[in-house]
Coordinates of C-alpha atoms in Angstrom, one line a residue:
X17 CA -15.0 28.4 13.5
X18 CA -13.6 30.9 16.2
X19 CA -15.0 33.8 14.0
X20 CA -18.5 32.2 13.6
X21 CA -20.2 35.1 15.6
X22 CA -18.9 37.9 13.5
X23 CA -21.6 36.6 10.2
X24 CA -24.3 38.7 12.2
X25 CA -22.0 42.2 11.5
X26 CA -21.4 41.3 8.1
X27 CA -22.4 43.3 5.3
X28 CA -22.5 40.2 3.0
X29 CA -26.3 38.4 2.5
X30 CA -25.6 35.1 3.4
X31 CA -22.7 32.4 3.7
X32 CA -22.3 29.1 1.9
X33 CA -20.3 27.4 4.4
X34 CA -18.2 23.9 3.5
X35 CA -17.2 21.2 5.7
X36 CA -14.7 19.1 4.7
X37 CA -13.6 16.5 6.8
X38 CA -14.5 14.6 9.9
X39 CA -14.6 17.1 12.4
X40 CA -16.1 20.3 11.0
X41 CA -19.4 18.7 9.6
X42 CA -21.5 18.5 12.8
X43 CA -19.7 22.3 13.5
X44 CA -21.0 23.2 9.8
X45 CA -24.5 22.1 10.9
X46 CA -24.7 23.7 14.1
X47 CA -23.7 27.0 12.7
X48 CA -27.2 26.8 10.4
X49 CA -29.1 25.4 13.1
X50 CA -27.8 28.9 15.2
X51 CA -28.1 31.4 12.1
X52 CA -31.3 29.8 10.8
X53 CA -34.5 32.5 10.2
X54 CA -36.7 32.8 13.0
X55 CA -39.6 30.5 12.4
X56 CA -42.1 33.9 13.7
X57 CA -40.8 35.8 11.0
X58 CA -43.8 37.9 9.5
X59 CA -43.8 39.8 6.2
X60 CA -43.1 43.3 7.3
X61 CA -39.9 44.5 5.2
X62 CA -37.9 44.9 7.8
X63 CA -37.7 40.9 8.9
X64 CA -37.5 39.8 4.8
X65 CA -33.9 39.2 5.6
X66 CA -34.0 36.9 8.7
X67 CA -36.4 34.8 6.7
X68 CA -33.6 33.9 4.2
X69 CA -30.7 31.8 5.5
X70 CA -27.8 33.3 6.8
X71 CA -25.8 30.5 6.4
X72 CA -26.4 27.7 3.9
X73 CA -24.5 24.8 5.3
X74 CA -22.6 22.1 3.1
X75 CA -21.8 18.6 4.0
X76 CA -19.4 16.5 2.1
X77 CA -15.5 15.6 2.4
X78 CA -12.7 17.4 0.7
X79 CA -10.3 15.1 -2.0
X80 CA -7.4 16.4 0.8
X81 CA -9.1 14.0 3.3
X82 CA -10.2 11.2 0.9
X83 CA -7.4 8.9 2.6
X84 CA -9.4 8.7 5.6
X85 CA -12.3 6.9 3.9
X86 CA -12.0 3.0 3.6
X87 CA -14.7 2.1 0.6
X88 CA -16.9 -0.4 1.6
X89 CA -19.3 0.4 -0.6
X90 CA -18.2 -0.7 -4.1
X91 CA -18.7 -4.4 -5.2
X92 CA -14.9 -4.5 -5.7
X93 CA -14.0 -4.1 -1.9
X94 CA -17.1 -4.7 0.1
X95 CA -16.5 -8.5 0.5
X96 CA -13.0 -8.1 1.2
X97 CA -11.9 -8.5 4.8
X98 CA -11.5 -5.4 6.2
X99 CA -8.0 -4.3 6.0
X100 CA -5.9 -3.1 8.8
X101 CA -5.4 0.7 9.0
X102 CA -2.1 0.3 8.1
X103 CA -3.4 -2.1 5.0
X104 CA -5.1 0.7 3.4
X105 CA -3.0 3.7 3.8
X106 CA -0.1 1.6 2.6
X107 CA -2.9 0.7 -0.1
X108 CA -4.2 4.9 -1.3
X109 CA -1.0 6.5 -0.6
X110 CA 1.2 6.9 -3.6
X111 CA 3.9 6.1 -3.5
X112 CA 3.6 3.7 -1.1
X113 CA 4.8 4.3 2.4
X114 CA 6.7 2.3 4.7
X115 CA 7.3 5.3 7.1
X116 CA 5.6 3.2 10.4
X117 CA 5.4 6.7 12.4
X118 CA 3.4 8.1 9.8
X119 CA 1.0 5.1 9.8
X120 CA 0.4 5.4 13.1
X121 CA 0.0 9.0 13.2
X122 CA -2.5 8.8 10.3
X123 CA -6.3 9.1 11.6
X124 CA -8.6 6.0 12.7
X125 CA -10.2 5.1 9.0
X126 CA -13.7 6.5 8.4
X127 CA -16.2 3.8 6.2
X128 CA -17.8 5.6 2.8
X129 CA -21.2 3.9 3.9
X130 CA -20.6 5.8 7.1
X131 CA -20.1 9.5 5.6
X132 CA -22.8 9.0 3.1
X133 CA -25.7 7.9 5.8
X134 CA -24.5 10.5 8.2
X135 CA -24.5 13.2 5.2
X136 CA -27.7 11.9 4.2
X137 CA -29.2 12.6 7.5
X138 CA -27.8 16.1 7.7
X139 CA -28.8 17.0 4.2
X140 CA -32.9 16.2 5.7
X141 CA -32.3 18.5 8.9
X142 CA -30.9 21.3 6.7
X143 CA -33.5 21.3 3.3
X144 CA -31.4 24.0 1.4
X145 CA -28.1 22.1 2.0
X146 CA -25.7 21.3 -0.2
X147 CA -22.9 18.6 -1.2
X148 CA -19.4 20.0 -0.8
X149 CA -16.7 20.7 -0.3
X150 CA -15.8 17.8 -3.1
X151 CA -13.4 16.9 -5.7
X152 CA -10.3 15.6 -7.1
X153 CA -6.6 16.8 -6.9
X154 CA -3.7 15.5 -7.9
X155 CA -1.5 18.3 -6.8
X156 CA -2.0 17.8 -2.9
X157 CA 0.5 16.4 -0.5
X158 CA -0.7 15.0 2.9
X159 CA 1.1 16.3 5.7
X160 CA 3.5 15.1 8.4
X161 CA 2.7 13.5 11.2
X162 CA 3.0 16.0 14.6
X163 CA 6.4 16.6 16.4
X164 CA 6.3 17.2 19.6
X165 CA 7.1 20.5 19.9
X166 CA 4.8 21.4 16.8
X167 CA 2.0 19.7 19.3
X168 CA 2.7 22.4 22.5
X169 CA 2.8 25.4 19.8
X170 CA -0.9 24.3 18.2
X171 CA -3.6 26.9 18.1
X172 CA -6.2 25.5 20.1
X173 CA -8.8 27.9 18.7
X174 CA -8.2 25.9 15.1
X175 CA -10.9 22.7 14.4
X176 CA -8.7 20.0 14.7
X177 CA -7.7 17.8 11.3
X178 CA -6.1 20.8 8.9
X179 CA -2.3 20.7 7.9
X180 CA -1.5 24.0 10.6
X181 CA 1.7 24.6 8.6
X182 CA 2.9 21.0 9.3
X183 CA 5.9 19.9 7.0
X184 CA 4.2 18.1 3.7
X185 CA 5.1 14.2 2.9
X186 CA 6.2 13.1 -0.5
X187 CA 2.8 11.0 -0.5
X188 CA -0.5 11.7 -2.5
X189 CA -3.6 10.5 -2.5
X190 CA -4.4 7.9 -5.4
X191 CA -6.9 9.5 -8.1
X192 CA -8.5 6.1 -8.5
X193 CA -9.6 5.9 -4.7
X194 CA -10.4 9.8 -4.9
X195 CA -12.4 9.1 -7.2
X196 CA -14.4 6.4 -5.4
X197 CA -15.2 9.0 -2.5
X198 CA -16.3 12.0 -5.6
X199 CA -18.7 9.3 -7.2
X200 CA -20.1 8.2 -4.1
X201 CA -21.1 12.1 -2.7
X202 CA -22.2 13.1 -6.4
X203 CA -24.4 9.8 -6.5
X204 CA -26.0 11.1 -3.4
X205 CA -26.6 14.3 -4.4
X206 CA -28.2 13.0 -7.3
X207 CA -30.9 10.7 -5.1
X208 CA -31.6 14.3 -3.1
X209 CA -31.1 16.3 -6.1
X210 CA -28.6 19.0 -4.3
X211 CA -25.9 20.8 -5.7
X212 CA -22.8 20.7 -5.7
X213 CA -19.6 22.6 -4.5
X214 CA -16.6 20.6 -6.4
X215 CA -13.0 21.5 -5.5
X216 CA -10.8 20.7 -8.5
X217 CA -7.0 21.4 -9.0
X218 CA -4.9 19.2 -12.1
X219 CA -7.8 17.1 -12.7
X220 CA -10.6 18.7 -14.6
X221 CA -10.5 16.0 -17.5
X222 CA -10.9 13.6 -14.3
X223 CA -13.6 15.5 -13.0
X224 CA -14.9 14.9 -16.4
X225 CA -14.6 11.4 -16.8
X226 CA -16.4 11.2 -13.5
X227 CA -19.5 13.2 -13.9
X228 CA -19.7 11.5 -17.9
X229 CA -20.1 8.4 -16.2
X230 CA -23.1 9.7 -13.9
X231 CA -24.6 11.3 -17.7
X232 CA -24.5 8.4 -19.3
X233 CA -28.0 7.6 -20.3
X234 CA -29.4 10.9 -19.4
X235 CA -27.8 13.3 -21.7
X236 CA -30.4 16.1 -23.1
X237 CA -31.7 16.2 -26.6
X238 CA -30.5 18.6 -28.9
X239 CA -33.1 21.2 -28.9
X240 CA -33.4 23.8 -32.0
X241 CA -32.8 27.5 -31.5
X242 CA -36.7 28.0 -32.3
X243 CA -37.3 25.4 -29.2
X244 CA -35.1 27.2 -27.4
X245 CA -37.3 30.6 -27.2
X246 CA -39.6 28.8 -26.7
X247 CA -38.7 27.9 -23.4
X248 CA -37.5 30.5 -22.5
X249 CA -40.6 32.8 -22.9
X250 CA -42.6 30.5 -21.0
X251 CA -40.2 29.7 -18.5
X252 CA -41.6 32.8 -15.8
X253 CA -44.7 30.8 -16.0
X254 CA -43.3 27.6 -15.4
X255 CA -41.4 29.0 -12.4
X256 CA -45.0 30.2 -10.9
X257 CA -45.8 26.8 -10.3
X258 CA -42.6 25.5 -9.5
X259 CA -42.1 23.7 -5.8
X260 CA -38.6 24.1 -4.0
X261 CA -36.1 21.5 -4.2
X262 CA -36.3 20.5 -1.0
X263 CA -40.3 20.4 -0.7
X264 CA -40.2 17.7 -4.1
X265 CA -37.7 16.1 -1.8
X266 CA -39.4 15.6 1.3
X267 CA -42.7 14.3 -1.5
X268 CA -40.2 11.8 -3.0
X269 CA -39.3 10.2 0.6
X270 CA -42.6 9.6 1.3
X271 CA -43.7 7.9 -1.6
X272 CA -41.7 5.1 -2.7
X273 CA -43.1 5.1 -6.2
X274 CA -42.1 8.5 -7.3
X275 CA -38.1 8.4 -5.5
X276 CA -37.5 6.5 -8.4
X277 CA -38.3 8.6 -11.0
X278 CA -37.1 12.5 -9.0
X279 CA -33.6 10.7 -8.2
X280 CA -31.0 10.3 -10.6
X281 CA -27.1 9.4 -10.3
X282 CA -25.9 13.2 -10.3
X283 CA -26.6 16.5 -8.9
X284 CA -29.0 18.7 -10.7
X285 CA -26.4 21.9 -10.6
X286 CA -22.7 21.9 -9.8
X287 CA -20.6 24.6 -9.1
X288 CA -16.8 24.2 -10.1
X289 CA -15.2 26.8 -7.2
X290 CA -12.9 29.0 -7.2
X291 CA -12.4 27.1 -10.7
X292 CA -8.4 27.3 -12.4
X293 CA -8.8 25.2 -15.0
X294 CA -8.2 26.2 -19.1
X295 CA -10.7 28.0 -21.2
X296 CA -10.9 25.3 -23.5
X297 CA -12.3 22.3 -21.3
X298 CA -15.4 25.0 -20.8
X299 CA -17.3 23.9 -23.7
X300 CA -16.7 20.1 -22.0
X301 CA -18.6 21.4 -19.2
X302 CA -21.2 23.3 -20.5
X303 CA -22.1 20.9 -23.5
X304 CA -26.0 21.3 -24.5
X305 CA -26.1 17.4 -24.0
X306 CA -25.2 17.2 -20.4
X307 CA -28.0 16.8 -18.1
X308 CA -26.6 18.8 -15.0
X309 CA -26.2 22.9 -15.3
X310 CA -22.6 24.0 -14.3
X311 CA -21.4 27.1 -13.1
X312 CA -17.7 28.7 -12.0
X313 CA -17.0 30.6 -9.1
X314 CA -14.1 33.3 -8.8
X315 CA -12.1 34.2 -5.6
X316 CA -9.9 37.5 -5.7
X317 CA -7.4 35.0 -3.4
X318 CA -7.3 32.1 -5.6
X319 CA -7.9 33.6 -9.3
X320 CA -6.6 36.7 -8.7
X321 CA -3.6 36.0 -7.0
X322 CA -0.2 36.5 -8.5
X323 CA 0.3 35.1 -12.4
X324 CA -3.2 33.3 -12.6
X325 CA -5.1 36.8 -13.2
X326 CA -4.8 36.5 -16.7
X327 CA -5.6 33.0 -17.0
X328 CA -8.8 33.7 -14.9
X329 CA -9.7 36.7 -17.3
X330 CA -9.5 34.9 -20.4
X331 CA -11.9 32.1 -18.5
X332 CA -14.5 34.7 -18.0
X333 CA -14.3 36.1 -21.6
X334 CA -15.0 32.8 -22.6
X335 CA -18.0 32.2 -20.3
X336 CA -21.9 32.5 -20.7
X337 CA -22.8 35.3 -18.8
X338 CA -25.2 33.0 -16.5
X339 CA -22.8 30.9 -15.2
X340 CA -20.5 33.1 -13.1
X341 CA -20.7 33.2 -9.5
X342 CA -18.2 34.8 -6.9
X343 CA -16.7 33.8 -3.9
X344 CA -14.5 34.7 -1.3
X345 CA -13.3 31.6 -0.3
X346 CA -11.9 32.5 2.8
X347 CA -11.8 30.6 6.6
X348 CA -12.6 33.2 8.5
X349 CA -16.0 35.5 8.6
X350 CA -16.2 39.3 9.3
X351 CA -14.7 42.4 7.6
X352 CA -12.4 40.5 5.6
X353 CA -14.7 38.6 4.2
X354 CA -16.8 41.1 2.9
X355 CA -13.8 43.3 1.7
X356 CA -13.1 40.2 -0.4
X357 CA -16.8 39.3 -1.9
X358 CA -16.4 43.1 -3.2
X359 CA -13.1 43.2 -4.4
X360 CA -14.4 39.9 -6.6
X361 CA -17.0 41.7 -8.4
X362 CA -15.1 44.7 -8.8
X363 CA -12.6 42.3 -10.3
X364 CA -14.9 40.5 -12.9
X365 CA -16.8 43.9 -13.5
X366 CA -13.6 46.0 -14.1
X367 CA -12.5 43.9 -16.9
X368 CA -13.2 45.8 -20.2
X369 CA -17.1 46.2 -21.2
X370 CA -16.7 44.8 -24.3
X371 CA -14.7 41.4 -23.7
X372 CA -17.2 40.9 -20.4
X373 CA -20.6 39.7 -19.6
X374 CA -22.5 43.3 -18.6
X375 CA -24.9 41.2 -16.1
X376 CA -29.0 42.7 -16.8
X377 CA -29.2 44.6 -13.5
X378 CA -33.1 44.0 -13.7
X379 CA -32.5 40.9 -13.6
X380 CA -29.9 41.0 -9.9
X381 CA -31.9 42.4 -7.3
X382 CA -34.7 40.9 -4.4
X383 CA -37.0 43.4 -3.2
X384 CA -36.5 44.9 -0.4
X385 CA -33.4 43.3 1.2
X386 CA -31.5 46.0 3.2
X387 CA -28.8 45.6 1.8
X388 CA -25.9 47.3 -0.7
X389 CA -26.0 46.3 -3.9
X390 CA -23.2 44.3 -4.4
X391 CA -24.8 41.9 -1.8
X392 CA -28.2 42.0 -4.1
X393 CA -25.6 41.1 -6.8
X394 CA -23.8 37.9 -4.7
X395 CA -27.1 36.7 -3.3
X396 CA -28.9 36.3 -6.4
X397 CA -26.3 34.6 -7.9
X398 CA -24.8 32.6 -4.9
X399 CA -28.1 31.6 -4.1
X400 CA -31.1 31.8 -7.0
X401 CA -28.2 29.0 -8.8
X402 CA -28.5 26.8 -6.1
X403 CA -32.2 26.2 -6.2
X404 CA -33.0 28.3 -2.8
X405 CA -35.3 31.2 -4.5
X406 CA -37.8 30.9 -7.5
X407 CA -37.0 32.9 -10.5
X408 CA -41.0 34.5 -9.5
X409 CA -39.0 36.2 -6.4
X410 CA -36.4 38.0 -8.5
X411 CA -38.1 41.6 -9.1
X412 CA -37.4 44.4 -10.3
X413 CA -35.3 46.8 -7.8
X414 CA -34.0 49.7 -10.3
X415 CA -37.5 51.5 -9.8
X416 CA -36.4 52.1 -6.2
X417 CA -33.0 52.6 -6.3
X418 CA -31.7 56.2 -5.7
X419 CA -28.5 57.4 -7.3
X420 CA -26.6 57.1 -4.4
X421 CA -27.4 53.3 -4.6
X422 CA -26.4 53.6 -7.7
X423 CA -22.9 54.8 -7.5
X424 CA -22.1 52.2 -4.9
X425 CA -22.4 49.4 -7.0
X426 CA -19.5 48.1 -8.8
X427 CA -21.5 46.5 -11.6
X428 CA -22.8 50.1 -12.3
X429 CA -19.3 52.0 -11.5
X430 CA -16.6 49.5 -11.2
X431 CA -14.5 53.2 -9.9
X432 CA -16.8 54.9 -7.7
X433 CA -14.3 56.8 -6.5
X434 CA -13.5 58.5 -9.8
X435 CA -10.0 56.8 -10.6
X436 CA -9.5 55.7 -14.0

């Protein structure tokens, strides 16, 4: 969080920031509470952008902390005695671990019934919150407990509770109580309808399994392709009408009757970040049938990095051109940051025209942001997909845009430098 105050110099729209564990969700919230648009905001163009969030704050707990939750939640383990600390890391750890210093070094347990009121309550302060960072993963090892000299060399500037290059265990986290905590945070997005950001490495047919579960009973009838135009022409008009997520929301909570109805066991849109899995489980994911609208997000450090370029290009051949977003997924705000939400879009716009989605640019711009276009480009789809801005608000910009404009954007000149 030490780079918090540089989001006011950056280039880039707005922020979707994640917390993930204990101690970075009430630092999460405070950052939106400070960045928040002034509430005297009036419609002169040149205060349109402080009436959007800068930040868009996220609220949920990362698979690589999942250890730290005891479930009390489930019928299976809520009339249990409560286990000893020891009890249920000896219980979620596999293997199993009889290293006593480690026990003991582990954090104080956390209850699920705790996380989920205390995210419910931050998810009414902040209306266009989301749920994340969550997941599965089965690749992650939990760290080491702290040697003494690794404790008088620790940057004091870092939010507590992160590995901090610490020496890994051989221990994992058990994907049946991972899943617990990832059922538990999607079923409460669901009752608020949020989105959701889900981390996933190993485990996509997990991740799955899981959300099939929440489906069950709520899958979408297969409509014809007639039915389909339909919809789709009178969908602008639809939109006109349409109330913000949060605004049904704060209708549902007051009236009892209709909760029942607006809430439902999973999140209305989930985005699978900085996503690594195979081309073929897309279709798995994006089945007509399923109820909730999934997208994938691309990060030049994660899917760009090394031998998974390739992989990542042949997952965005294979995708609609609707469901790509781009990320930088990246700790620290400022110049960085923004070098690396660019270099993402010139990554997915680089690829060849004809094996790539060539996005409708009328289709990418709000009126009269000042901003460049590639941050047009990331807002819209960073934020329009999360249920923040009516499709009524997306305008046409090309009208207004000089050539100059023009050249800048990567979607329009992936080299605007000239190389080839």
């Amino acid at each position: 969080m030490a780079s918090i105050g540089e989001i006011v110099q950056m280039k880039t729209a707005a922020l979707t920031l994640m917390a993930t564990r204990g101690e970075d969700q009430e630092l999460v919230a405070q950052a939106a509470l400070t960045y928040a648009p002034a509430a005297d905001s009036d419609s002169d163009s040149d205060s349109v952008d402080r009436r959007k969030p800068r930040i868009i704050p996220s609220f949920g707990w990362h698979p690589w902390f999942s250890h730290q939750i005891i479930d009390d939640i489930n019928s299976e383990t809520r009339n249990d005695p409560p286990c000893s600390k020891a009890e249920h890391y000896k219980g979620v750890l596999t293997p199993p671990t009889k290293d006593e210093g480690l026990l003991h070094a582990l954090p104080d347990l956390y209850p699920l019934s705790k996380l989920i009121a205390d995210t419910r309550a931050r998810l009414r302060q902040h209306p266009h919150g989301l749920v994340g960072e969550i997941g599965l993963d089965r690749s992650f090892r939990i760290p080491n407990a702290w040697l003494p000299h690794e404790l008088e060399k620790r940057d004091a500037s870092l939010t507590p509770g992160s590995r901090e290059g610490r020496s890994l265990s051989p221990h994992r986290v058990a994907l049946a109580h991972q899943r617990q905590i990832f059922k538990a945070q999607l079923r409460l997005a669901g009752s608020m309808q949020r989105p959701v950001s889900v981390h996933c490495v190993q485990a996509h047919g997990a991740v799955l399994e899981v959300l099939q579960e929440l489906w069950s009973g709520h899958e979408r009838k297969r409509v014809s392709n007639r039915q389909r135009r339909k919809r789709r022409l009178s969908a602008d008009k639809a939109h006109e009408n349409e109330q913000s997520d949060h605004e049904k929301d704060k209708e549902h909570e007051d009236d009892p009757q209709t909760a029942v109805t607006a809430s439902r066991p999973f999140p209305p849109r989930i985005c699978m970040h900085s996503y690594s899995g195979p081309p073929d489980v897309l279709r798995q994911f994006l089945h007509e049938s399923n109820p909730a609208d999934t997208y994938f997000s691309f990060s030049s450090v994660i899917n760009f990095a090394g031998g998974s370029s390739e992989k990542t290009v042949e997952v965005i051949k294979a995708l609609p051109e609707d469901r790509i977003l781009v990320e930088s997924d990246l700790h620290c705000a400022g110049n960085r940051m923004d070098e690396l939400m660019e270099a993402i879009v010139r990554q997915i716009s680089g690829l060849p025209p004809s094996k790539i989605p060539r996005w409708d640019l009328e289709q990418l711009f709000l009126e009269r942001l000042p901003f460049h276009l590639y941050e047009y480009f990331w807002l819209l789809l960073r934020i329009t997909v999360f249920g923040n801005l009516s499709k009524r608000q997306v305008v046409l910009f090309l009208s207004t845009a000089t050539n100059k404009q023009r050249r800048s954007c990567p979607v329009f000149n992936p080299n605007p430098s000239g190389e080839q």
